Coordinates of C-alpha atoms in Angstrom, one line a residue:
X1 CA -12.0 7.7 -33.1
X2 CA -12.3 6.4 -29.5
X3 CA -9.5 7.7 -27.3
X4 CA -9.4 4.5 -25.3
X5 CA -8.4 2.2 -28.2
X6 CA -4.5 2.0 -28.2
X7 CA -4.4 0.5 -31.7
X8 CA -6.3 3.4 -33.2
X9 CA -4.2 5.9 -31.4
X10 CA -1.1 4.1 -32.7
X11 CA -2.5 4.2 -36.2
X12 CA -2.9 8.0 -35.9
X13 CA 0.7 8.3 -34.8
X14 CA 1.8 6.1 -37.7
X15 CA -0.1 8.2 -40.2
X16 CA 1.8 11.3 -39.0
X17 CA 5.0 9.3 -39.1
X18 CA 4.5 8.3 -42.7
X19 CA 3.6 11.9 -43.6
X20 CA 6.9 13.1 -42.0
X21 CA 8.8 10.4 -43.7
X22 CA 7.4 11.4 -47.1
X23 CA 8.6 15.0 -46.4
X24 CA 12.0 13.8 -45.3
X25 CA 11.5 15.0 -41.8
X26 CA 13.0 12.0 -40.0
X27 CA 13.1 13.5 -36.5
X28 CA 9.4 14.1 -36.5
X29 CA 8.8 10.7 -38.0
X30 CA 10.9 9.1 -35.2
X31 CA 8.9 10.9 -32.5
X32 CA 5.6 9.6 -33.9
X33 CA 7.0 6.1 -34.2
X34 CA 8.1 6.2 -30.6
X35 CA 4.7 7.4 -29.5
X36 CA 3.1 4.6 -31.6
X37 CA 5.3 2.0 -29.9
X38 CA 4.0 3.2 -26.5
X39 CA 0.4 2.8 -27.6
X40 CA 0.9 -0.6 -29.4
X41 CA 4.3 -2.1 -28.8
X42 CA 3.7 -5.3 -30.7
X43 CA 1.6 -3.9 -33.6
X44 CA 3.2 -5.1 -36.9
X45 CA 2.6 -1.8 -38.7
X46 CA 4.6 0.1 -36.1
X47 CA 7.6 -2.2 -36.6
X48 CA 7.2 -1.9 -40.4
X49 CA 7.3 1.9 -40.2
X50 CA 10.3 1.7 -37.8
X51 CA 12.1 -0.4 -40.4
X52 CA 11.3 2.1 -43.1
X53 CA 12.6 5.0 -41.0
X54 CA 15.7 3.0 -40.2
X55 CA 16.4 2.4 -43.9
X56 CA 15.8 6.1 -44.7
X57 CA 18.2 7.3 -42.0
X58 CA 20.9 4.7 -42.7
X59 CA 20.5 3.2 -39.3
X60 CA 20.8 6.5 -37.3
X61 CA 20.3 5.5 -33.7
X62 CA 20.5 9.2 -32.6
X63 CA 16.9 9.6 -33.9
X64 CA 16.0 7.8 -30.7
X65 CA 18.2 9.4 -28.0
X66 CA 18.5 8.0 -24.6
X67 CA 19.6 9.9 -21.6
X68 CA 18.6 10.8 -18.1
X69 CA 15.0 11.7 -19.1
X70 CA 14.6 9.4 -22.1
X71 CA 11.1 8.8 -23.5
X72 CA 10.2 5.1 -23.1
X73 CA 9.0 4.8 -26.7
X74 CA 12.4 6.1 -27.9
X75 CA 14.2 3.5 -25.6
X76 CA 12.1 0.7 -27.1
X77 CA 12.6 1.8 -30.6
X78 CA 16.3 2.0 -30.1
X79 CA 16.3 -1.5 -28.7
X80 CA 14.6 -2.9 -31.8
X81 CA 17.1 -1.0 -34.1
X82 CA 20.0 -2.4 -32.1
X83 CA 18.7 -5.9 -32.5
X84 CA 18.3 -5.3 -36.2
X85 CA 21.9 -4.0 -36.4
X86 CA 23.2 -7.3 -34.9
X87 CA 23.5 -6.0 -31.3
X88 CA 20.7 -7.9 -29.6
X89 CA 22.3 -7.9 -26.1
X90 CA 22.3 -4.1 -26.1
X91 CA 18.7 -4.2 -27.3
X92 CA 17.6 -6.6 -24.6
X93 CA 19.3 -4.3 -22.0
X94 CA 17.0 -1.5 -23.2
X95 CA 13.9 -3.6 -23.3
X96 CA 14.6 -4.8 -19.7
X97 CA 14.9 -1.1 -18.7
X98 CA 11.6 -0.4 -20.3
X99 CA 10.0 -3.3 -18.5
X100 CA 11.4 -2.0 -15.3
X101 CA 9.8 1.4 -16.0
X102 CA 6.4 0.0 -17.1
X103 CA 6.1 -3.8 -16.4
X104 CA 2.6 -4.0 -17.7
X105 CA 3.5 -3.1 -21.3
X106 CA 4.3 -5.9 -23.7
X107 CA 7.7 -4.4 -24.8
X108 CA 9.3 -7.8 -25.4
X109 CA 6.4 -9.5 -27.3
X110 CA 8.2 -9.4 -30.6
X111 CA 9.6 -12.2 -32.8
X112 CA 13.3 -11.4 -32.3
X113 CA 13.1 -11.7 -28.5
X114 CA 11.5 -15.2 -28.6
X115 CA 13.5 -16.5 -31.6
X116 CA 15.1 -19.9 -30.7
X117 CA 18.4 -18.8 -32.3
X118 CA 18.8 -15.6 -30.3
X119 CA 20.6 -17.2 -27.3
X120 CA 23.3 -18.4 -29.6
X121 CA 24.3 -14.8 -30.3
X122 CA 24.3 -13.9 -26.6
X123 CA 26.8 -14.5 -23.8
X124 CA 24.8 -16.7 -21.3
X125 CA 26.0 -14.6 -18.3
X126 CA 24.6 -11.5 -19.9
X127 CA 21.3 -13.2 -20.6
X128 CA 21.2 -14.2 -16.9
X129 CA 21.9 -10.6 -15.9
X130 CA 19.0 -9.4 -18.1
X131 CA 16.7 -12.0 -16.5
X132 CA 17.8 -10.8 -13.1
X133 CA 17.0 -7.3 -14.1
X134 CA 13.5 -8.3 -15.0
X135 CA 13.1 -10.1 -11.7
X136 CA 14.2 -7.0 -9.8
X137 CA 11.5 -5.0 -11.5
X138 CA 8.5 -7.1 -10.7
X139 CA 6.8 -8.5 -7.6
X140 CA 7.3 -12.1 -6.3
X141 CA 5.0 -13.6 -7.4
X142 CA 3.6 -11.4 -10.2
X143 CA -0.2 -11.3 -10.1
X144 CA -1.8 -13.5 -12.8
X145 CA -3.3 -10.6 -14.7
X146 CA 0.1 -9.0 -15.1
X147 CA 2.1 -12.0 -16.3
X148 CA 1.5 -12.1 -20.0
X149 CA 3.8 -9.2 -20.9
X150 CA 6.6 -10.9 -19.1
X151 CA 6.3 -14.3 -20.7
X152 CA 8.5 -13.5 -23.7
X153 CA 11.4 -13.2 -21.2
X154 CA 10.5 -16.7 -19.9
X155 CA 10.6 -18.0 -23.5
X156 CA 14.0 -16.3 -23.9
X157 CA 15.1 -18.2 -20.7
X158 CA 13.9 -21.5 -22.1
X159 CA 15.7 -21.0 -25.3
X160 CA 18.9 -19.9 -23.6
X161 CA 18.9 -23.0 -21.3
X162 CA 18.4 -25.2 -24.4
X163 CA 21.6 -23.7 -25.8
X164 CA 23.5 -23.5 -22.4
X165 CA 22.0 -26.3 -20.4
X166 CA 24.6 -26.3 -17.6
X167 CA 25.3 -22.6 -17.0
X168 CA 24.6 -22.2 -13.2
X169 CA 23.9 -18.4 -13.2
X170 CA 21.6 -18.7 -16.2
X171 CA 19.7 -21.6 -14.6
X172 CA 19.3 -19.7 -11.3
X173 CA 18.1 -16.5 -12.9
X174 CA 15.7 -18.4 -15.1
X175 CA 14.4 -20.2 -12.0
X176 CA 13.8 -16.8 -10.3
X177 CA 11.8 -15.6 -13.3
X178 CA 9.8 -18.8 -13.6
X179 CA 8.9 -18.7 -9.9
X180 CA 7.6 -15.1 -10.3
X181 CA 5.4 -16.1 -13.2
X182 CA 3.9 -19.1 -11.4
X183 CA 5.9 -21.8 -13.1
X184 CA 7.0 -23.3 -9.8
X185 CA 7.8 -26.8 -10.9
X186 CA 10.0 -25.4 -13.7
X187 CA 11.7 -23.1 -11.2
X188 CA 12.6 -26.0 -9.0
X189 CA 13.9 -28.0 -11.9
X190 CA 16.1 -25.2 -13.2
X191 CA 17.4 -24.2 -9.8
X192 CA 18.3 -27.8 -8.9
X193 CA 20.2 -28.2 -12.2
X194 CA 22.1 -25.0 -11.5
X195 CA 23.2 -26.2 -8.0
X196 CA 24.2 -29.6 -9.5
X197 CA 26.2 -27.8 -12.2
X198 CA 28.1 -25.6 -9.7
X199 CA 27.1 -25.4 -6.0
X200 CA 27.1 -21.8 -4.7
X201 CA 25.4 -19.6 -2.1
X202 CA 23.3 -17.8 -4.7
X203 CA 22.3 -21.1 -6.4
X204 CA 21.2 -22.6 -3.1
X205 CA 19.2 -19.4 -2.3
X206 CA 17.4 -19.7 -5.7
X207 CA 16.7 -23.3 -5.0
X208 CA 15.4 -22.6 -1.5
X209 CA 13.1 -19.9 -2.9
X210 CA 11.8 -22.3 -5.5
X211 CA 11.2 -25.0 -2.9
X212 CA 9.4 -22.5 -0.7
X213 CA 7.1 -21.5 -3.5
X214 CA 6.4 -25.2 -4.2
X215 CA 5.4 -25.7 -0.6
X216 CA 8.4 -27.9 0.1
X217 CA 9.4 -26.2 3.4
X218 CA 11.8 -28.8 4.6
X219 CA 13.7 -28.8 1.3
X220 CA 13.6 -25.0 1.3
X221 CA 15.2 -24.7 4.7
X222 CA 17.8 -27.3 3.8
X223 CA 18.8 -25.3 0.7
X224 CA 18.9 -22.0 2.6
X225 CA 20.9 -23.7 5.4
X226 CA 23.5 -24.8 2.8
X227 CA 23.7 -21.2 1.6
X228 CA 24.6 -20.1 5.1
X229 CA 27.3 -22.7 5.3
X230 CA 28.7 -21.5 2.0
X231 CA 28.6 -17.8 3.2
X232 CA 28.0 -17.4 6.9
X233 CA 28.2 -13.6 6.6
X234 CA 25.3 -13.1 4.2
X235 CA 22.7 -12.1 6.9
X236 CA 19.9 -11.7 4.3
X237 CA 19.8 -15.5 4.1
X238 CA 19.3 -15.7 7.9
X239 CA 16.3 -13.4 7.5
X240 CA 14.9 -15.6 4.7
X241 CA 15.3 -18.7 6.9
X242 CA 13.5 -16.8 9.8
X243 CA 10.7 -15.7 7.5
X244 CA 10.2 -19.2 6.2
X245 CA 10.1 -20.7 9.7
X246 CA 7.7 -18.1 10.9
X247 CA 5.4 -18.6 8.0
X248 CA 5.2 -22.3 9.1
X249 CA 4.4 -21.5 12.7
X250 CA 8.0 -22.1 14.0
X251 CA 8.3 -18.6 15.6
X252 CA 10.8 -19.4 18.3
X253 CA 13.2 -21.0 15.8
X254 CA 12.7 -18.0 13.5
X255 CA 13.6 -15.6 16.2
X256 CA 16.7 -17.6 17.0
X257 CA 17.9 -17.1 13.5
X258 CA 17.2 -13.4 13.6
X259 CA 19.1 -13.1 16.9
X260 CA 22.1 -14.9 15.3
X261 CA 22.0 -12.3 12.5
X262 CA 21.7 -9.3 14.8
X263 CA 24.6 -10.6 16.9
X264 CA 26.7 -10.3 13.8
X265 CA 25.4 -6.9 12.8
X266 CA 22.7 -5.1 14.9
X267 CA 22.1 -2.6 12.1
X268 CA 21.6 -5.0 9.2
X269 CA 18.4 -3.8 7.7
X270 CA 16.8 -7.2 6.6
X271 CA 17.4 -8.7 10.1
X272 CA 16.1 -5.6 11.9
X273 CA 12.9 -5.5 9.8
X274 CA 12.3 -9.2 10.2
X275 CA 13.0 -9.1 13.9
X276 CA 10.5 -6.4 14.7
X277 CA 7.9 -8.0 12.5
X278 CA 8.3 -11.4 14.2
X279 CA 8.4 -10.0 17.7
X280 CA 5.1 -8.1 17.0
X281 CA 3.7 -11.3 15.6
X282 CA 4.7 -13.1 18.8
X283 CA 3.3 -10.7 21.4
X284 CA 1.2 -8.0 19.6
X285 CA 3.1 -5.2 21.3
X286 CA 3.0 -2.1 19.0
X287 CA 6.4 -1.0 20.5
X288 CA 8.1 -3.4 18.0
X289 CA 6.4 -1.7 15.1
X290 CA 7.2 1.8 16.4
X291 CA 10.8 0.8 16.8
X292 CA 10.8 -0.5 13.2
X293 CA 9.3 2.8 12.0
X294 CA 12.0 4.7 13.9
X295 CA 14.6 2.5 12.3
X296 CA 13.2 3.2 8.8
X297 CA 13.2 6.9 9.5
X298 CA 16.8 6.9 10.8
X299 CA 18.1 4.7 8.0
X300 CA 16.6 6.2 4.8
X301 CA 19.3 4.6 2.6
X302 CA 18.5 0.9 3.2
X303 CA 19.8 -1.4 0.5
X304 CA 16.3 -2.2 -0.7
X305 CA 12.7 -1.6 0.2
X306 CA 11.1 -3.7 2.9
X307 CA 7.4 -4.4 3.4
X308 CA 7.6 -5.7 7.0
X309 CA 6.0 -2.6 8.6
X310 CA 3.1 -2.5 6.1
X311 CA 2.6 -6.2 6.4
X312 CA 2.4 -6.0 10.2
X313 CA -0.1 -3.1 10.1
X314 CA -2.3 -4.4 7.2
X315 CA -6.0 -4.9 8.2
X316 CA -5.3 -4.0 11.8
X317 CA -7.6 -1.3 13.4
X318 CA -6.0 2.2 13.0
X319 CA -2.5 0.7 12.3
X320 CA -3.6 0.1 8.7
X321 CA -7.2 1.0 8.3
X322 CA -10.1 3.0 9.8
X323 CA -12.3 0.9 11.9
X324 CA -15.8 0.5 10.5
X325 CA -18.5 2.0 12.8
X326 CA -21.3 -0.1 14.2
X327 CA -24.6 0.6 16.0
X328 CA -28.3 0.4 15.4
X329 CA -28.7 3.5 13.3
X330 CA -26.0 2.3 10.9
X331 CA -27.6 -1.2 10.9
X332 CA -30.8 0.5 9.8
X333 CA -28.9 2.5 7.2
X334 CA -27.3 -0.5 5.6
X335 CA -30.7 -2.4 5.7
X336 CA -32.3 0.5 3.9
X337 CA -29.6 0.6 1.2
X338 CA -29.8 -3.1 0.7
X339 CA -33.6 -2.9 0.3
X340 CA -33.0 -0.2 -2.4
X341 CA -36.0 1.8 -1.2
X342 CA -38.4 -1.1 -1.3
X343 CA -40.0 0.0 2.0
X344 CA -39.4 2.7 4.6
X345 CA -37.1 1.7 7.4
X346 CA -37.9 2.8 11.0
X347 CA -35.5 2.5 13.9
X348 CA -36.1 3.2 17.6
X349 CA -32.9 3.9 19.5
X350 CA -32.6 3.2 23.2
X351 CA -29.9 5.9 23.3
X352 CA -28.5 8.7 21.2
X353 CA -25.9 7.8 18.6
X354 CA -22.9 10.0 17.6
X355 CA -23.9 13.0 15.6
X356 CA -21.9 11.9 12.6
X357 CA -23.7 8.6 12.6
X358 CA -27.2 10.3 12.8
X359 CA -26.4 12.8 10.1
X360 CA -24.9 10.2 7.8
X361 CA -28.0 8.0 8.0
X362 CA -30.3 11.0 7.5
X363 CA -28.4 12.1 4.4
X364 CA -28.1 8.7 2.8
X365 CA -31.7 7.6 3.4
X366 CA -33.9 10.7 3.6
X367 CA -36.9 8.6 4.5
X368 CA -35.3 6.9 7.4
X369 CA -37.5 7.2 10.5
X370 CA -35.3 7.5 13.6
X371 CA -36.8 7.8 17.1
X372 CA -34.6 8.3 20.2
X373 CA -36.2 6.8 23.3
X374 CA -34.1 8.6 25.8
X375 CA -30.9 10.5 26.3
X376 CA -28.8 8.8 29.0
X377 CA -26.4 10.4 31.3
X378 CA -23.7 11.6 31.1
X379 CA -25.4 13.6 28.2
X380 CA -23.6 12.6 25.0
X381 CA -24.7 16.0 23.5
X382 CA -22.3 17.8 25.8
X383 CA -18.5 18.0 25.1
X384 CA -16.4 16.1 27.5
X385 CA -14.4 19.4 28.0
X386 CA -15.5 22.9 27.1
X387 CA -14.3 23.8 23.6
X388 CA -13.6 27.3 22.2
X389 CA -15.1 26.3 18.9
X390 CA -17.8 23.7 19.2
X391 CA -18.6 21.7 16.0
X392 CA -22.2 20.7 16.8
X393 CA -25.4 22.3 18.3
X394 CA -28.4 20.3 19.3
X395 CA -32.1 20.9 19.0
X396 CA -33.5 18.0 21.1
X397 CA -31.8 15.0 19.7
X398 CA -31.0 16.5 16.3
X399 CA -27.5 17.7 15.7
X400 CA -26.5 20.4 13.2
X401 CA -23.0 21.7 12.4
X402 CA -22.0 25.1 13.8
X403 CA -19.4 25.6 11.0
X404 CA -19.9 26.6 7.4
X405 CA -19.2 24.1 4.6
X406 CA -15.7 23.9 3.3
X407 CA -14.6 25.4 0.0
X408 CA -15.1 23.4 -3.2
X409 CA -11.3 23.2 -3.6
X410 CA -10.9 21.6 -0.1
X411 CA -13.7 19.2 -0.9
X412 CA -12.0 18.1 -4.1
X413 CA -8.7 17.8 -2.4
X414 CA -10.1 15.4 0.2
X415 CA -12.0 13.4 -2.4
X416 CA -8.7 12.7 -4.1
X417 CA -6.9 11.7 -1.0
X418 CA -9.4 10.0 1.5
X419 CA -9.1 6.2 1.6
X420 CA -10.1 3.6 4.3
X421 CA -6.6 2.0 4.4
X422 CA -3.0 3.0 4.5
X423 CA 0.3 1.0 4.7
X424 CA 1.1 2.2 8.2
X425 CA 0.7 5.5 10.3
X426 CA 3.9 7.2 9.0
X427 CA 2.8 6.5 5.4
X428 CA -0.6 8.1 6.2
X429 CA 1.1 11.1 7.7
X430 CA 3.3 11.5 4.6
X431 CA 0.3 11.2 2.2
X432 CA -1.7 13.8 4.2
X433 CA 0.9 16.5 3.3
X434 CA -1.3 17.0 0.3
X435 CA -3.6 18.9 2.7
X436 CA -0.9 21.1 4.1
X437 CA -2.2 24.2 2.2
X438 CA -5.8 23.7 3.0
X439 CA -7.1 26.4 5.4
X440 CA -7.9 25.5 9.0
X441 CA -11.5 26.5 8.6
X442 CA -11.9 24.2 5.6
X443 CA -10.3 21.3 7.4
X444 CA -12.7 21.8 10.3
X445 CA -15.6 22.2 7.9
X446 CA -14.8 18.9 6.2
X447 CA -15.4 17.2 9.5
X448 CA -19.0 18.2 9.8
X449 CA -19.8 18.7 6.0
X450 CA -18.1 15.7 4.4
X451 CA -18.4 16.0 0.6
X452 CA -19.9 13.3 -1.6
X453 CA -17.7 10.4 -2.4
X454 CA -15.8 10.5 -5.7
X455 CA -17.1 8.9 -8.8
X456 CA -14.5 6.1 -8.6
X457 CA -14.8 2.4 -7.9
X458 CA -14.1 3.1 -4.2
X459 CA -16.6 5.9 -4.1
X460 CA -19.3 3.9 -5.8
X461 CA -19.0 1.0 -3.4
X462 CA -19.1 3.2 -0.4
X463 CA -22.0 5.2 -1.6
X464 CA -24.0 2.2 -2.5
X465 CA -23.3 0.0 0.4
X466 CA -22.0 1.9 3.4
X467 CA -21.7 5.7 3.3
X468 CA -20.6 5.8 6.9
X469 CA -17.1 4.5 5.9
X470 CA -16.7 7.4 3.5
X471 CA -17.6 9.9 6.1
X472 CA -15.1 8.3 8.5
X473 CA -12.5 8.4 5.8
X474 CA -13.0 12.2 5.3
X475 CA -12.8 12.9 9.0
X476 CA -9.6 10.8 9.4
X477 CA -7.8 12.5 6.6
X478 CA -9.0 15.9 7.5
X479 CA -7.5 15.4 11.0
X480 CA -4.3 14.1 9.4
X481 CA -4.3 17.3 7.4
X482 CA -4.4 19.2 10.7
X483 CA -1.0 17.6 11.6
X484 CA 0.5 19.6 8.6
X485 CA -1.0 22.9 9.7
X486 CA 1.6 25.5 10.8
X487 CA 4.3 22.9 11.3
X488 CA 6.7 25.7 12.1
X489 CA 5.1 26.1 15.5
X490 CA 6.6 24.1 18.3
X491 CA 4.4 21.2 19.2
X492 CA 3.5 22.1 22.8
X493 CA 1.9 25.5 22.0
X494 CA 1.0 24.7 18.4
X495 CA -2.3 25.4 16.7
X496 CA -2.5 21.8 15.4
X497 CA -2.1 20.3 18.9
X498 CA -4.7 22.7 20.4
X499 CA -7.3 22.1 17.7
X500 CA -6.8 18.3 17.8
X501 CA -7.2 18.3 21.6
X502 CA -10.4 20.2 21.4
X503 CA -11.7 17.7 18.9
X504 CA -10.6 14.8 21.1
X505 CA -12.5 16.2 24.0
X506 CA -15.6 17.4 22.1
X507 CA -18.9 15.8 21.7
X508 CA -18.6 12.0 21.7
X509 CA -18.4 11.3 18.0
X510 CA -16.4 9.7 15.1
X511 CA -14.5 13.0 15.0
X512 CA -13.1 12.1 18.4
X513 CA -11.6 8.9 17.0
X514 CA -10.2 10.7 13.9
X515 CA -8.5 13.4 16.0
X516 CA -7.1 10.9 18.4
X517 CA -5.7 8.9 15.5
X518 CA -4.0 12.1 14.2
X519 CA -2.3 12.5 17.6
X520 CA -1.3 8.9 17.6
X521 CA 0.2 9.3 14.2
X522 CA 2.1 12.4 15.3
X523 CA 3.6 10.2 18.1
X524 CA 4.7 7.6 15.5
X525 CA 6.6 10.1 13.4
X526 CA 8.0 12.3 16.2
X527 CA 9.4 10.7 19.3
X528 CA 9.5 14.0 21.0
X529 CA 5.7 14.2 21.3
X530 CA 5.2 10.6 22.5
X531 CA 4.9 11.4 26.2
X532 CA 2.3 14.1 25.6
X533 CA 0.2 12.0 23.2
X534 CA 0.4 8.9 25.5
X535 CA -0.9 11.0 28.3
X536 CA -3.8 12.4 26.2
X537 CA -4.7 8.9 25.0
X538 CA -4.7 7.6 28.6
X539 CA -6.9 10.4 29.9
X540 CA -9.3 10.0 27.0
X541 CA -9.6 6.3 27.3
X542 CA -10.1 6.5 31.1
X543 CA -12.9 9.0 30.6
X544 CA -14.6 6.8 28.0
X545 CA -14.3 3.8 30.4
X546 CA -15.8 5.9 33.2
X547 CA -18.7 7.0 31.1
X548 CA -19.2 3.4 29.9
X549 CA -20.0 2.4 33.4
X550 CA -23.0 4.7 33.2
X551 CA -24.2 4.2 29.6
X552 CA -23.1 2.7 26.3
X553 CA -20.2 4.5 24.6
X554 CA -20.3 3.7 20.9
X555 CA -16.7 4.8 20.2
X556 CA -15.2 3.1 23.3
X557 CA -13.8 0.0 21.5
X558 CA -12.4 2.1 18.7
X559 CA -10.7 4.3 21.3
X560 CA -9.2 1.2 22.9
X561 CA -7.8 0.1 19.5
X562 CA -6.3 3.6 19.2
X563 CA -4.7 3.2 22.6
X564 CA -3.2 -0.1 21.6
X565 CA -1.6 1.6 18.6
X566 CA -0.1 4.4 20.7
X567 CA 3.7 4.6 21.3
X568 CA 4.9 4.5 24.9
X569 CA 1.5 4.0 26.4
X570 CA 1.6 3.1 30.1
X571 CA 0.9 -0.5 31.0
X572 CA -2.2 0.2 33.0
X573 CA -3.9 2.0 30.1
X574 CA -2.8 -0.8 27.8
X575 CA -4.4 -3.3 30.0
X576 CA -7.6 -1.2 30.1
X577 CA -7.6 -1.0 26.3
X578 CA -7.2 -4.8 26.1
X579 CA -10.2 -5.3 28.4
X580 CA -12.4 -3.0 26.3
X581 CA -11.4 -4.7 23.0
X582 CA -12.0 -8.2 24.3
X583 CA -14.8 -7.5 26.7
X584 CA -18.5 -8.2 26.3
X585 CA -19.2 -4.7 25.2
X586 CA -17.2 -5.2 22.0
X587 CA -19.3 -4.8 18.9
X588 CA -18.6 -7.0 15.9
X589 CA -19.7 -5.6 12.6
X590 CA -22.3 -7.8 10.9
X591 CA -21.2 -10.3 8.3
X592 CA -22.2 -8.2 5.3
X593 CA -20.1 -5.3 6.7
X594 CA -17.1 -7.6 7.2
X595 CA -17.4 -8.8 3.6
X596 CA -17.7 -5.2 2.4
X597 CA -14.6 -4.2 4.4
X598 CA -12.6 -7.1 3.0
X599 CA -13.6 -6.0 -0.5
X600 CA -12.6 -2.4 0.1
X601 CA -9.2 -3.2 1.6
X602 CA -8.2 -5.8 -1.0
X603 CA -9.6 -4.3 -4.2
X604 CA -8.8 -0.7 -3.4
X605 CA -5.7 -0.9 -1.3
X606 CA -3.6 2.2 -1.8
X607 CA 0.1 2.1 -3.0
X608 CA 2.6 2.4 -0.2

């Protein structure tokens, strides 16, 4: 039988459950029924077997124990048995817990949950609490493809409101669920009825959210303003008002509201997060985001998770993603891949491209004919400072690695981890701890011998359309891995700092960018290294700018973006970086590459 058919897997579990029932082994029967529920939570045969087991055991709920490490199938089975025993509120509590654990499963898609008569057996306040528990477990809004398993709860809400049409808490909670499931008009109707039934701060907040989802900004702000009048000390509402104003281009008013909140409590998490995000939105100074990252690090017990830092870094060069490389050899590579071998592609370069770019093109398109017209001065084949362990050697204009290939284990580890996007630099640092046990030689070997991309959707897109992005991913994550090498060594004399500095000042290459990003990331997570990293970034950017006055520097704009992401950078270097980013030398990736990047960062965005 195919392993990917949940119904068939459930049938196998049911067969074993029936066999155990026939032998009187109720505990084994229960374990197989619970497993079948996980595979097919709405399959009628599963519920029929559960009913048989319930009858055979005399309603023994202990067959499905719940505790600290309860199996979700046992939790759901117990919920159904509680409902059958006339205790549906307790059953709904457990179903809501299962939904919180796995929102994509259709735990509630069973007749007793959607029965019109169920709300008559429930206290309306408890129903409201259950709906609020569901809301807390899912995003706002829920993506369309993930809404169907949650619709039974919306049916429960409809039925409950029919029975209790003027219960304010129930109407507000139902509105919150309807809003998350895309039923915006219904959300407005229910929230408005709740406020009319009994005006309250919470009711006005629900109404404001519903109006905001409906695009009725003026009404949303009015409702949220009434919430503040009812409870001037709920600073979360101030942050909501500020966010709504900012989303509608009223940034100065938004910051006024945030300043009012911070005047009441300078450490209130919602206000702090919103303030830093809006101030970065106003002036683009990364210092606001660094301060937010510091706040998050120093306040690990915030009341709830915030996405302001990730939202601010998303799609921004080096803050939330690797920058795509550009240049004539990569243009030729992409052209050859698009042509799918229809004809050989030849490219004549006026100047030498970075060794990683040249080797990536040669590996991806073996028939690619590349001719380098001249090598301009300063010679890009020479390190900017003498290394103790060079990565490349040149024969003419052809580069070859000086290091051996990494181990198969290291290659597999980087395949599992490397990705072109991350929520923010501290999150990238945390994720790279998976490379902490990889040997230094392997990490360096990965830089010049990147393994093939994995056989995943991400890997297939990169291999087929732009292998350069995969190589850059490998190099970035290998350098982030270096940050976790011998972390017991003090930073100033550490191996990790020494190796990264050598990479920064090596042959002008993508590896330069990756190593500098690792140093910048270190500055984000450790305030003590910020002066050192800012100095290195300033020196490296000044060197690139000086070379750019003599010849083209392919990595100059990317280095400038890295500088703009660096904590505590001096104003003169920040100005220089701004000039490089906005100046005439800036390279914009071609339209096809921009579309590819949009697809990668939206379809394959990693979890925070």
